[in-house]
Structures are given as C-alpha cells and as structure tokens.
Amino acid sequence: MSNKAAPDSVHQHSAFERRAVLRIGIAVLAAAAVWFRLWEPFPAVSVIGALALVFAGWPIFREAFANLFARRMTMELSMTIAIVAAAAISEWFTALVVTLFVLLAEELEHMTIARGRMAILDLVNFVPREARVRRDGEVVTLPLAEVVPGDIVVVSPGEKVPVDGEVVSGHSYVDQSRLTGESMPAAKEVGATVFAGSINQLGLLEIATRQVGPDTSYGRIIQAVEAAEHTRAPVQKLADQLAGYLVYVALVCAVLTFLITRDIRDTISVIIVAGACGIAAGTPLAILGGIGRAARLGSIIKGGIHLETLGKVDTIVFDKTGTLTIGEPVVTRLDAAAGIDETELLRLAAIAEFHSEHPLARAVIREAEARGIAATEPDDFRYTVARGINATHAGRLILVGNRKLLAEAGVPMPADGVPDQGSEILVAADGRYLGAVTVADPLRPEAAHAVARLNDLGLRTVLLTGDVARVGQKVGARLGIAEVKSDLMPEDKHRLVRAMTARKRIVAMIGDGVNDAPALTAANVGVAMGSGTDIAQESADIVLIGNDLNKLVETVLIARQTRRIIWQNFTGTLVIDAVGIGLAAFGLLNPLMAAAIHVGSELAFILNSARLLALKATPSEKKPEEKQHLAHASS
C-alpha cells in the first residue's frame, strides 16, 4: 500500500529490513488478535495492545509521518488515522486486525512487484559473464568485459552467445526467441548475424564480435526495461493524483459521517474502506509488465510514456525502402530478346556492371554469382549520369542502362514496357537489343499480413515514399495501405507527419534510414526497424529487433492491453470506493469488513496488472509454426 509517488527518501529501511519487519509484525498481530479475542476482559489488554500495535504497525506509521511532514496525503496517513481512532476508543481487536490487513496487503504488493522486477533480473543474468575467445591460435576464457570488437568468439552447442557478431565458421540452429520472439530456432551459416542472449542449438560456431555488453541488441533491451522503472508515463502521474484525491474524499466523508451519525465505528469504516493503493501500485506494475512483455517479443520500448502513447495511436505511417521492403534490390525478372539465352543476357549485364557501385548493379552481380555465371572485368568502362554504362569486352561494345542510352546509340528496342515493380535495365551488344533485367526491392514477406492486421485494428495506414508515384501506388495497393504519398524528400515526410499531428491525429511513424529520422522525431511515436541506421534507432522511441513487421502489430496490442488494464483499475477503484463509502456511512460496514474490502480490491487491481507479466503468449502472439519441433527444422 505504499504510495509510489513518494520519493525513495521516505523508505528509511532496506528492502530486506522492511520485509523482515512486516513478517514479524504479521506473526505478532495474528497471535495478539487471537489472544485479545479470547482474553478481552484482561486488565492489561490496553498496554499489550498498544505495544503490539506500535511494533507491528511501525512501517505504516513511519511512512505516514514522513508523508505528513512532506505535506503529501497518502493511504498510509488515512490508515494511521483509522488505526489510532480505533485504539483511542479501546477497539484494540479492530485496530490490530486492520493493521494486519494493511501489512498483508503491503507484503503481497511487494511480492507482486518483485515478480515484475525479476523479469529485469532474468534478462540481466541470462547473458553469460564470460566468453571463449580465440587468441594467438588458442581458445581462452575471458571475462566479457575484456572482449572487444573483432575478437573471434567460440560458442559450443547448448551455450549462450555472449556477443553480437557475424558467423565466420560453422553452421547451426540458434534459439533467438528472447530477442526476436521467433518461436523456431533460426539457421545460422557463415555470414549470418547472431545476437547476444541467443542459444546455440546444434553445431560449433565461431563468431566475429561486433558489439559487446550494453551495445548489443540484448543490452539495449535490458537498458530499455530498466529505464522503464525510472520513467513516469502521464497515466502514472494521474494514478498518483487520483490516489491523493481519494484520500481527501475519504477524510471529508468520514468527517461528515461523524457529524451526522456521531458513530465513531462508522466513521472509522469510511476511512478504512476507501483506497487507491491498487492503482498507485498497479499502474507502474502494468507499465513495467507491458514493456517487459514487448521486450520478450523483440520490441524495445524506451519508456512508459511511449507505451502509453502507442496505445492511443490512430495512424500508422510507413516508410517504404527497408521498412515494407527488404531494403536490398534483387533481380526479379529476365526478359531476353528472341534468340538470346537468359544466361548470356545476365552475363553481359554483369560484365558491364562489374565496376559499378550502384545498388542496381550490385543486384545484377549477385544474381550472376548465384547462378554460377562468371562475371569478368570489362576492358573499358564508362558511366554516363542518368543514362547507364558503355563497356567493351573481348571486342564487343556492351550497353547497359535505360532507354535513353540505347536510343542515343541507335539501338532498336521493343515498345516501352514499364515493369510492375522495380527498375528496368536494358542490355544491348554491338548495336543489337538483347533484353531487359528487372531489379526491384521485394516486399517483406510478412508486410501484407501486418498491414491487414493494423487495418483490422481500426488504424489508418499511410505510406510516405521517395519513389515515383507509379511505384508507390502499386506498393500501397498490394499491401492495402489506405493513403500513399510519393516523390517525397526527407523534409517532405517530416512536414506531412507534423501536419497529421497538428490535425490531432496520434501518429506512429516506422522507418529505417537516415532520411526517416526527421519524420520519426515528428511523430507521436517513432518506430525504427532493427536493421536500420544508428541515427534512425537513436531517433526512435521503439526499436524492432529482428525486422518483423508483425512485431509492430504485437506491440500495439500490448500497448492497448496495458492501457485497458490501467483504466479497468481506475474505474474499479472509483466504483468500489463510492459503494464502500456509502455502505460504511449508513452503518452497513463495520471496520473489519471495510478493511477486507479495501485489501481485497487492492489485491484484485494489482493482480489485474500482473497479468501482463505472464510469460504465456496471447492468442495474437501465437503462430502456426510454434507447433513444429527443432528436429523437424534440422531435418
């Protein structure tokens, strides 16, 4: 029942000392209550009752006096008034049992909140403290603090990965569910990224270290959850204010009850029955539980205020490249001219693009390598801006570029056929048209499903992209996005997001690149993809580890559930207090019944918030593939 708005200075004892006093007090109260009930005529009952009351109720009285001196109205103060009033009229049994109920409530509250904090301890303790590192040809065990980027870390089957890095040797399946929420272990081969906090399942892996400790993805999750304990969302401030107001209401109602009825027992019942401890303790517990649950799904929320705001969002704004798409162009189609083999078309295109660093050129090279086509270096290479490449190889003149390049060279081409998606690269050799290579940035496989789920939640979806209108509209239509804005510069995205918020829309913007940073900061909630740039991740309020857009949907659901639970607690507290005060004022509740109602409602609201700490996934978090087994994945 401690007031969570009170500063740490109020709590003089350590957590261990406080809990010890509570346990002793509970035992003393239980014994004393039975004794006084059996031997109430005993003359020394007042002395014994007073001593037991002071000793057992000291944690309550101490907080009450500290809050009184700090001019804060808290539940401890109102309970102290009720207990002292009962003792003053020699209602020792009532005073002791009320104190017992209050202490029981405090102990159970501490146990529940401690369970929430255990989630943080579990996160912190999960990453190993040591790592086996290959140095000077030998594998040595070092403290994690001594591992630096570039070190080769060796991880055996069954061991936890201690660093973020890239596999340089071996292959295995890795359980990274604590970071990405994936139900099935992910296959890892040379070149694959692995995360600290994941568990190696099968083979030996050697990993080149990229990040260590707090710089890892797992480290950022821990920091976010820890920070959530120290950041206060507006709804937490509202909970503290409501708790204080209810104390004033209870005291005013108690005074009115006494003036009208002159019955001290009814007056005491009014003071006891009213309480807002459930919302004062349950609100931060719900915020902590929501952020912890999101972290287990692979979504880092950087504070309770962002979780609360996400629960109220009505508009989701997407960037395209790297967010709705993979972010890496690939060859999606080869259209060879009559009599030309696709392999020859791709080989000549790869030769011409050999020295180019353009993303489309890199896609052509990768596709050739994937098909086992040897792309050799051209004899001569010349790039023309906004046109393409002129190259020579083995005496042949190769042209790779757009229609303007081939038209200026006098190469006959088929009618203009704009691809449905992506960019068209035309290829010609020795004045003859050979065909076209279409390169596109493919949509993420889960993008359509994620957007559909967001639409089903009643959210308005918007796409802001720098691509031409044709590409933007096709992507929007394929994904079911309600509104598409194309041909945008970064400052245009920022302006449009600001305009939405100015119209009182609550906007979440999700992006991954440097050009998304201004829009991320302009939104009510900025969400960055885990594969995005450092600038985007620093600008964002939420970071998705694992780049799965379904995690955005799950995070929205968690935020809504958190907000719903908090308002359930608010509503329940107001209803129970109103009914309880009315019954007590009319003499229908004695102090013991009032204490039972007070404690019972408090525990109900705390346990309601504690539902968010459950490890079991909600139906919306489950996936069909969860029914599969690792043996099936590795077969």
XYZ file of C-alpha atoms in Angstrom:
635
model
C 0.000 0.000 0.000
C 2.984 2.309 -0.186
C 2.431 5.422 -2.241
C 4.526 5.077 -5.386
C 4.644 8.854 -5.777
C 6.679 9.182 -2.592
C 10.432 9.631 -3.060
C 12.918 6.986 -2.071
C 13.902 9.046 0.979
C 10.600 8.067 2.611
C 11.753 4.460 2.792
C 14.404 4.522 5.507
C 14.988 0.790 5.740
C 16.437 -1.501 3.139
C 14.043 -3.815 1.333
C 15.296 -6.735 3.421
C 14.751 -4.922 6.734
C 11.328 -3.732 5.677
C 10.135 -7.164 4.653
C 11.536 -8.662 7.880
C 9.595 -6.146 9.985
C 6.451 -6.903 8.005
C 6.766 -10.647 8.534
C 7.391 -10.278 12.274
C 4.554 -7.811 12.531
C 2.170 -10.175 10.805
C 3.082 -13.002 13.182
C 2.708 -10.774 16.255
C -0.611 -9.417 15.054
C -2.021 -12.862 14.393
C -1.082 -14.052 17.881
C -2.209 -10.843 19.561
C -5.547 -10.817 17.745
C -6.364 -14.333 18.949
C -5.172 -13.519 22.474
C -7.260 -10.366 22.761
C -10.302 -12.021 21.312
C -10.125 -14.719 23.991
C -8.989 -12.544 26.924
C -10.561 -9.160 26.215
C -11.528 -8.603 29.907
C -7.872 -8.919 30.905
C -6.876 -5.553 32.556
C -3.523 -5.235 30.762
C -5.101 -5.538 27.309
C -4.593 -1.837 26.562
C -0.882 -1.990 27.338
C -0.341 -5.186 25.371
C -2.477 -3.924 22.516
C -0.626 -0.622 22.320
C 2.807 -2.309 22.325
C 1.804 -4.843 19.653
C 0.197 -2.112 17.572
C 3.246 0.164 17.648
C 5.679 -2.641 16.907
C 3.718 -4.317 14.131
C 2.315 -1.138 12.595
C 5.608 0.765 12.633
C 6.186 0.500 8.820
C 2.771 2.084 8.220
C 3.191 4.800 10.851
C 6.697 5.672 9.703
C 5.571 6.264 6.122
C 2.511 8.167 7.315
C 4.596 10.593 9.417
C 7.154 11.076 6.650
C 4.402 11.870 4.170
C 2.694 14.180 6.658
C 5.877 16.215 7.108
C 6.259 16.325 3.323
C 2.629 17.534 3.034
C 1.555 14.551 0.963
C -1.821 12.944 1.536
C -1.372 9.154 1.229
C -3.204 5.973 2.110
C -0.719 5.271 4.904
C -1.805 8.501 6.560
C -5.504 7.719 6.307
C -4.952 4.180 7.608
C -2.931 5.540 10.521
C -5.793 7.893 11.403
C -8.236 4.966 11.356
C -5.992 2.708 13.433
C -5.296 5.389 16.036
C -9.000 6.264 16.226
C -9.886 2.619 16.846
C -7.236 2.343 19.545
C -8.449 5.567 21.158
C -11.866 4.023 21.829
C -10.232 0.774 23.019
C -11.191 -1.142 19.864
C -7.885 -2.996 20.089
C -9.011 -6.004 18.154
C -10.288 -3.779 15.318
C -7.083 -1.724 15.292
C -4.863 -4.816 15.246
C -6.798 -6.652 12.548
C -6.902 -3.536 10.329
C -3.148 -3.238 10.763
C -2.802 -6.923 9.957
C -4.802 -6.493 6.745
C -2.745 -3.469 5.723
C 0.543 -5.294 6.333
C -0.674 -8.362 4.454
C -1.622 -6.151 1.536
C 1.807 -4.471 1.586
C 3.598 -7.807 1.702
C 1.597 -9.236 -1.195
C 2.070 -5.993 -3.135
C 5.836 -6.188 -2.659
C 5.838 -9.817 -3.753
C 3.894 -8.991 -6.933
C 6.047 -6.005 -7.850
C 9.182 -8.021 -7.079
C 7.974 -10.532 -9.638
C 7.921 -7.739 -12.191
C 11.458 -6.715 -11.283
C 12.557 -10.334 -11.538
C 11.880 -10.026 -15.261
C 14.700 -7.480 -15.373
C 16.995 -9.672 -13.289
C 16.252 -12.622 -15.565
C 17.240 -10.516 -18.564
C 20.445 -9.295 -16.922
C 21.503 -12.723 -15.692
C 20.740 -14.528 -18.940
C 23.812 -13.322 -20.845
C 26.979 -15.220 -19.823
C 29.642 -13.330 -17.860
C 32.485 -14.965 -19.771
C 33.319 -15.793 -23.374
C 35.669 -18.247 -25.023
C 37.852 -16.253 -27.406
C 40.377 -17.429 -29.998
C 43.625 -15.515 -29.470
C 47.101 -16.350 -30.731
C 45.854 -19.675 -32.042
C 44.412 -20.750 -28.700
C 40.933 -20.596 -27.181
C 40.972 -18.790 -23.838
C 38.149 -17.949 -21.454
C 37.890 -14.234 -20.727
C 35.523 -12.011 -18.744
C 33.009 -10.473 -21.115
C 34.319 -7.002 -20.253
C 37.659 -7.904 -21.876
C 36.131 -8.990 -25.201
C 36.464 -6.327 -27.899
C 35.028 -5.907 -31.416
C 36.944 -8.100 -33.844
C 37.570 -10.930 -31.363
C 36.606 -14.412 -32.577
C 34.250 -15.945 -30.015
C 33.747 -19.715 -29.944
C 30.282 -20.990 -28.953
C 29.621 -24.706 -28.472
C 26.221 -26.421 -28.770
C 23.986 -25.595 -25.806
C 25.917 -22.451 -24.901
C 24.580 -18.904 -24.885
C 26.004 -16.450 -27.398
C 27.768 -13.678 -25.401
C 28.150 -11.036 -28.162
C 26.516 -9.612 -31.270
C 28.502 -10.628 -34.324
C 28.833 -12.460 -37.619
C 29.400 -16.185 -38.083
C 32.812 -16.770 -39.657
C 32.930 -20.547 -39.228
C 30.429 -23.362 -38.658
C 26.699 -23.721 -39.060
C 23.929 -24.354 -36.556
C 20.414 -23.505 -35.442
C 20.146 -20.725 -32.863
C 17.261 -20.016 -30.493
C 16.902 -16.226 -30.512
C 13.337 -16.101 -29.179
C 14.332 -13.834 -26.284
C 15.294 -11.135 -28.759
C 13.049 -11.541 -31.772
C 10.111 -13.517 -30.402
C 10.651 -16.154 -33.116
C 9.221 -19.454 -31.998
C 11.576 -21.598 -34.085
C 15.398 -21.644 -33.996
C 16.987 -19.759 -36.895
C 19.534 -21.344 -39.217
C 22.969 -19.696 -38.981
C 25.741 -20.147 -41.520
C 28.861 -18.204 -42.449
C 27.948 -14.545 -42.892
C 24.801 -14.715 -40.732
C 24.254 -12.299 -37.857
C 23.864 -13.687 -34.348
C 22.763 -11.855 -31.206
C 23.937 -11.929 -27.614
C 21.396 -13.758 -25.469
C 20.561 -16.358 -28.115
C 21.292 -20.057 -27.543
C 23.336 -22.214 -29.918
C 21.434 -25.445 -30.512
C 23.469 -27.845 -32.636
C 26.878 -27.078 -34.190
C 30.056 -25.247 -33.156
C 30.064 -21.574 -34.182
C 32.895 -19.095 -34.437
C 31.644 -15.509 -34.317
C 33.446 -12.281 -35.203
C 32.449 -9.821 -32.474
C 30.687 -6.599 -33.467
C 29.140 -5.380 -30.211
C 29.627 -6.333 -26.581
C 27.659 -5.676 -23.393
C 25.269 -2.703 -23.427
C 25.935 -2.080 -27.136
C 24.379 -5.408 -28.160
C 20.728 -5.782 -29.111
C 20.153 -7.700 -25.872
C 21.946 -4.982 -23.905
C 19.639 -2.351 -25.371
C 16.604 -4.424 -24.330
C 17.897 -4.563 -20.749
C 18.546 -0.806 -20.736
C 15.068 -0.092 -22.058
C 13.323 -2.245 -19.449
C 15.460 -0.819 -16.639
C 14.782 2.722 -17.838
C 11.054 1.981 -17.794
C 11.204 1.695 -13.990
C 12.570 5.221 -13.727
C 10.429 6.994 -16.324
C 6.908 8.014 -15.471
C 4.156 7.953 -18.048
C 1.398 10.590 -17.751
C -1.044 7.887 -16.684
C 1.206 7.112 -13.689
C 1.043 10.739 -12.586
C -2.733 10.585 -12.992
C -2.830 7.453 -10.823
C -0.874 9.177 -8.055
C -3.115 12.241 -8.236
C -6.245 10.086 -8.085
C -4.865 8.219 -5.070
C -4.277 11.500 -3.253
C -7.717 12.878 -4.132
C -9.429 9.719 -2.889
C -7.729 10.088 0.484
C -9.113 13.623 0.784
C -12.569 12.400 -0.269
C -12.452 9.605 2.330
C -11.478 12.005 5.125
C -14.154 14.526 4.156
C -16.777 11.756 4.010
C -15.579 10.473 7.386
C -15.979 13.920 8.968
C -19.475 14.265 7.505
C -20.380 10.776 8.724
C -19.283 11.610 12.273
C -21.102 14.968 12.272
C -24.325 13.302 11.113
C -24.258 9.942 12.954
C -21.875 10.598 15.862
C -20.832 6.952 15.406
C -17.056 6.559 15.601
C -17.122 2.986 14.275
C -18.935 4.054 11.099
C -16.511 6.941 10.756
C -13.541 4.599 11.032
C -15.139 2.273 8.466
C -15.450 5.146 5.978
C -11.738 5.966 6.336
C -10.694 2.329 6.007
C -12.839 1.269 3.059
C -11.667 3.996 0.672
C -8.362 3.320 -1.053
C -6.437 3.777 -4.259
C -3.421 1.656 -3.428
C -4.373 -0.756 -6.206
C -3.982 1.902 -8.893
C -0.973 3.569 -7.257
C 0.885 0.231 -7.280
C -0.876 -1.422 -10.215
C -0.218 1.342 -12.758
C 3.609 1.229 -12.707
C 3.389 -2.560 -12.498
C 1.264 -2.617 -15.677
C 3.709 -0.272 -17.460
C 6.662 -2.432 -16.429
C 4.829 -5.608 -17.434
C 3.888 -4.194 -20.833
C 7.437 -3.085 -21.630
C 8.856 -6.395 -20.414
C 6.365 -8.384 -22.475
C 7.188 -6.325 -25.573
C 10.895 -6.897 -24.976
C 10.337 -10.665 -24.935
C 8.698 -10.305 -28.347
C 11.620 -8.363 -29.784
C 10.377 -4.781 -29.376
C 12.428 -2.300 -27.341
C 10.227 0.445 -25.843
C 12.303 3.281 -24.424
C 9.899 4.374 -21.688
C 6.404 4.140 -20.258
C 5.308 7.353 -21.950
C 5.905 5.772 -25.371
C 3.972 2.634 -24.410
C 1.048 4.760 -23.241
C 1.095 6.892 -26.413
C 1.274 3.834 -28.663
C -1.881 2.535 -27.004
C -3.696 5.680 -28.224
C -2.261 5.765 -31.769
C -4.812 6.047 -34.583
C -2.477 6.400 -37.603
C 0.486 4.272 -38.701
C 2.858 5.912 -41.202
C 5.292 3.685 -43.137
C 8.478 4.437 -44.982
C 8.894 2.030 -47.925
C 12.514 1.087 -48.570
C 13.903 -1.086 -45.776
C 10.623 -0.965 -43.865
C 7.963 -2.500 -46.089
C 10.679 -3.870 -48.364
C 13.794 -5.911 -47.660
C 15.993 -2.901 -48.356
C 18.265 -4.725 -50.799
C 17.465 -4.761 -54.556
C 17.354 -8.147 -56.243
C 16.826 -9.322 -59.830
C 13.179 -10.262 -60.140
C 12.843 -10.866 -63.875
C 14.865 -11.556 -67.045
C 13.242 -10.745 -70.410
C 15.611 -11.988 -73.119
C 15.031 -10.994 -76.754
C 14.250 -13.669 -79.329
C 17.211 -15.968 -79.875
C 19.051 -14.759 -76.764
C 19.684 -17.029 -73.808
C 18.903 -15.614 -70.333
C 22.342 -16.710 -69.118
C 24.057 -14.728 -71.870
C 21.873 -11.696 -71.148
C 22.791 -11.764 -67.468
C 26.497 -12.472 -68.151
C 26.926 -9.431 -70.393
C 24.982 -7.219 -67.974
C 27.231 -8.376 -65.102
C 30.397 -7.691 -67.148
C 29.282 -4.117 -67.850
C 28.271 -3.539 -64.208
C 31.476 -5.080 -62.836
C 32.991 -1.799 -61.563
C 29.746 -0.030 -60.666
C 28.814 0.513 -57.029
C 25.199 1.388 -57.804
C 22.712 -0.760 -55.792
C 21.070 -1.976 -59.003
C 24.472 -3.013 -60.386
C 25.264 -4.911 -57.196
C 21.947 -6.765 -57.560
C 22.903 -7.866 -61.102
C 26.334 -9.072 -59.910
C 24.795 -11.029 -57.011
C 22.266 -12.695 -59.298
C 25.022 -13.734 -61.725
C 27.090 -15.190 -58.880
C 24.053 -17.031 -57.530
C 23.547 -18.666 -60.945
C 27.212 -19.601 -61.229
C 27.871 -17.146 -64.051
C 31.412 -15.836 -64.104
C 31.342 -12.052 -64.497
C 34.750 -10.950 -65.781
C 36.191 -7.450 -65.743
C 35.447 -5.316 -68.844
C 38.305 -3.982 -70.990
C 36.844 -0.490 -70.884
C 34.131 1.113 -68.733
C 32.382 4.485 -68.962
C 29.424 5.642 -66.893
C 27.048 8.353 -68.103
C 24.892 10.050 -65.469
C 21.150 9.388 -65.872
C 21.885 7.047 -68.780
C 23.938 3.980 -67.906
C 27.174 2.209 -68.840
C 29.204 1.799 -72.053
C 31.661 -1.097 -71.737
C 33.850 -3.166 -74.052
C 34.763 -6.793 -73.556
C 36.504 -9.189 -75.956
C 35.972 -6.682 -78.756
C 32.223 -6.277 -78.107
C 30.527 -2.977 -77.233
C 28.039 -3.535 -74.394
C 25.386 -1.005 -73.370
C 23.581 -1.393 -70.039
C 21.183 1.324 -68.897
C 17.876 2.986 -69.643
C 16.030 3.600 -72.887
C 17.695 6.969 -73.403
C 21.128 5.308 -73.506
C 20.100 2.751 -76.120
C 18.107 5.283 -78.146
C 21.082 7.648 -78.360
C 23.186 4.727 -79.612
C 20.591 3.945 -82.291
C 19.664 0.522 -80.875
C 16.166 -0.625 -81.970
C 14.033 -1.565 -78.939
C 10.587 -3.064 -78.350
C 7.709 -0.835 -77.225
C 8.026 0.752 -73.821
C 7.045 -1.817 -71.228
C 7.240 -0.355 -67.742
C 7.640 -3.170 -65.182
C 5.001 -3.553 -62.500
C 7.642 -3.033 -59.857
C 11.254 -2.024 -59.751
C 13.653 -0.660 -62.341
C 14.222 -1.892 -65.878
C 17.846 -2.291 -67.031
C 18.149 -2.681 -70.805
C 21.069 -4.594 -72.319
C 22.477 -4.300 -75.877
C 25.655 -5.557 -77.552
C 27.161 -4.499 -80.889
C 24.071 -2.472 -81.722
C 21.603 -5.291 -81.038
C 18.974 -5.286 -78.281
C 19.441 -8.376 -76.056
C 16.743 -7.931 -73.433
C 15.883 -6.363 -70.082
C 16.783 -7.148 -66.479
C 14.219 -6.021 -63.891
C 15.614 -5.184 -60.460
C 13.323 -4.489 -57.513
C 13.414 -4.224 -53.755
C 10.978 -7.035 -52.804
C 8.327 -6.553 -50.162
C 8.875 -8.175 -46.793
C 7.006 -11.494 -46.746
C 5.014 -10.502 -43.657
C 4.237 -6.931 -44.794
C 0.789 -7.586 -46.279
C -0.331 -9.591 -43.250
C 0.959 -6.962 -40.812
C -0.756 -4.101 -42.656
C -4.008 -6.083 -42.819
C -3.890 -6.653 -39.068
C -3.292 -2.940 -38.441
C -6.256 -2.105 -40.664
C -8.378 -4.606 -38.738
C -7.444 -2.782 -35.524
C -9.056 0.347 -36.931
C -5.767 2.133 -37.582
C -5.318 4.331 -40.649
C -2.244 3.263 -42.639
C -0.213 5.751 -44.674
C 2.805 5.241 -46.969
C 5.345 8.052 -47.421
C 7.987 7.225 -50.039
C 10.595 8.933 -52.164
C 9.755 6.625 -55.083
C 7.794 7.782 -58.090
C 4.022 7.769 -57.843
C 3.690 4.655 -60.051
C 5.800 2.518 -57.698
C 4.302 3.989 -54.529
C 0.731 3.398 -55.665
C 1.444 -0.209 -56.687
C 3.042 -0.974 -53.328
C 0.172 0.671 -51.472
C -2.403 -1.267 -53.489
C -0.652 -4.609 -52.961
C -0.446 -4.090 -49.193
C -3.849 -2.471 -48.677
C -2.446 0.821 -47.407
C -5.157 3.478 -47.294
C -3.141 6.560 -48.296
C 0.056 6.887 -50.374
C 2.273 9.958 -50.825
C 5.141 9.633 -53.335
C 8.081 11.647 -54.701
C 8.936 12.868 -51.196
C 12.178 14.257 -49.819
C 13.022 13.719 -46.108
C 11.815 17.233 -45.282
C 8.513 16.450 -47.061
C 7.974 13.380 -44.858
C 8.720 15.469 -41.770
C 6.252 18.163 -42.899
C 3.472 15.659 -43.627
C 3.867 13.900 -40.271
C 3.791 17.274 -38.491
C 0.636 18.159 -40.404
C -1.039 14.925 -39.254
C -0.202 15.561 -35.595
C -1.384 19.163 -35.968
C -4.787 17.758 -37.023
C -4.891 15.961 -33.644
C -4.084 12.581 -35.128
C -1.902 10.375 -32.908
C 0.776 9.106 -35.270
C 3.291 6.268 -35.118
C 5.959 6.517 -37.843
C 8.052 3.469 -38.743
C 11.243 3.737 -40.801
C 14.820 2.557 -41.038
C 17.071 5.091 -42.743
C 18.849 8.379 -42.107
C 16.186 10.106 -44.201
C 13.496 8.807 -41.828
C 14.995 10.363 -38.677
C 13.222 13.764 -39.006
C 9.828 12.112 -39.513
C 10.447 9.698 -36.623
C 11.047 12.604 -34.254
C 7.994 14.488 -35.581
C 5.630 11.566 -34.901
C 3.987 10.992 -31.537
C 5.789 7.625 -31.502
C 8.800 6.848 -33.694
C 9.461 3.180 -34.502
C 12.749 2.031 -36.083
C 13.477 -1.270 -37.787
C 16.248 -3.239 -36.102
C 18.243 -3.349 -39.337
C 18.021 0.421 -39.718
C 20.730 3.022 -39.317
C 22.031 4.086 -35.919
C 20.529 7.537 -36.488
C 17.062 6.084 -37.073
C 17.333 3.872 -33.983
C 18.515 6.757 -31.809
C 15.692 8.986 -33.102
C 13.027 6.357 -32.460
C 11.042 5.680 -29.294
C 10.636 1.982 -30.148
C 13.086 -0.333 -31.935
C 12.008 -3.639 -33.502
C 14.658 -6.347 -33.164
C 14.502 -8.873 -35.981
C 12.794 -6.593 -38.546
C 9.472 -8.455 -38.419
C 6.603 -6.027 -39.031
C 4.294 -8.339 -37.104
C 6.205 -7.221 -34.007
C 4.802 -3.749 -34.587
C 1.288 -5.192 -34.503
C 2.026 -7.175 -31.339
C 3.492 -4.100 -29.667
C 0.378 -2.084 -30.492
C -1.749 -4.868 -28.986
C 0.391 -4.923 -25.833
C 0.152 -1.134 -25.526
C -3.629 -1.281 -25.884
C -3.897 -4.103 -23.351
C -1.733 -2.166 -20.873
C -3.868 0.933 -21.242
C -7.071 -1.128 -20.950
C -5.889 -2.772 -17.718
C -4.918 0.573 -16.185
C -8.332 2.081 -16.939
C -10.051 -1.038 -15.601
C -8.202 -0.410 -12.337
C -9.199 3.261 -12.345
C -12.870 2.501 -12.957
C -12.984 -0.354 -10.458
C -11.371 1.755 -7.741
C -13.861 4.601 -8.167
C -16.866 2.251 -8.150
C -15.742 0.216 -5.134
C -14.801 3.325 -3.142
C -18.114 5.031 -3.906
C -20.171 1.985 -2.913
C -17.982 1.224 0.112
C -18.113 4.763 1.493
C -21.889 4.809 1.067
C -22.357 1.496 2.886
C -19.968 2.479 5.671
C -21.622 5.877 6.163
C -25.017 4.194 6.624
C -23.619 1.755 9.172
C -23.729 -1.279 6.897
C -19.970 -1.986 7.130
C -18.021 -2.498 10.322
C -14.267 -1.667 10.344
C -13.231 -5.290 9.778
C -15.453 -5.675 6.719
C -14.216 -2.302 5.446
C -10.601 -3.463 5.808
C -11.369 -6.710 3.985
C -12.968 -4.797 1.081
C -10.061 -2.352 0.969
C -7.408 -5.060 0.893
C -9.360 -7.332 -1.436
C -9.892 -4.623 -4.041
C -6.263 -3.532 -3.830
C -5.002 -7.049 -4.445
C -7.510 -7.551 -7.279
C -6.208 -4.495 -9.135
C -2.555 -5.384 -8.548
C -3.147 -8.913 -9.822
C -5.017 -7.482 -12.802
C -1.873 -5.524 -13.703
C 0.308 -8.554 -13.024
C -1.407 -10.391 -15.899
C 0.998 -8.545 -18.222
C 3.909 -10.325 -16.547
C 2.629 -13.716 -17.723
C 5.139 -15.436 -19.982
C 2.460 -17.301 -21.897
C 1.733 -15.755 -25.304
C -1.671 -14.307 -26.059
C -3.576 -15.838 -28.993
C -2.481 -12.977 -31.233
C 1.159 -13.706 -30.424
C 0.996 -17.375 -31.369
C 1.981 -18.629 -34.772
C 1.177 -21.895 -36.559
C 4.842 -22.804 -36.790
C 5.080 -22.953 -32.983
C 3.740 -26.485 -33.235
C 6.835 -27.579 -35.126
C 9.848 -29.110 -33.408
C 13.553 -28.377 -33.670
C 14.145 -31.851 -35.026
C 11.855 -31.055 -37.919
C 13.712 -27.797 -38.577
C 17.071 -29.502 -38.629
C 15.994 -32.454 -40.749
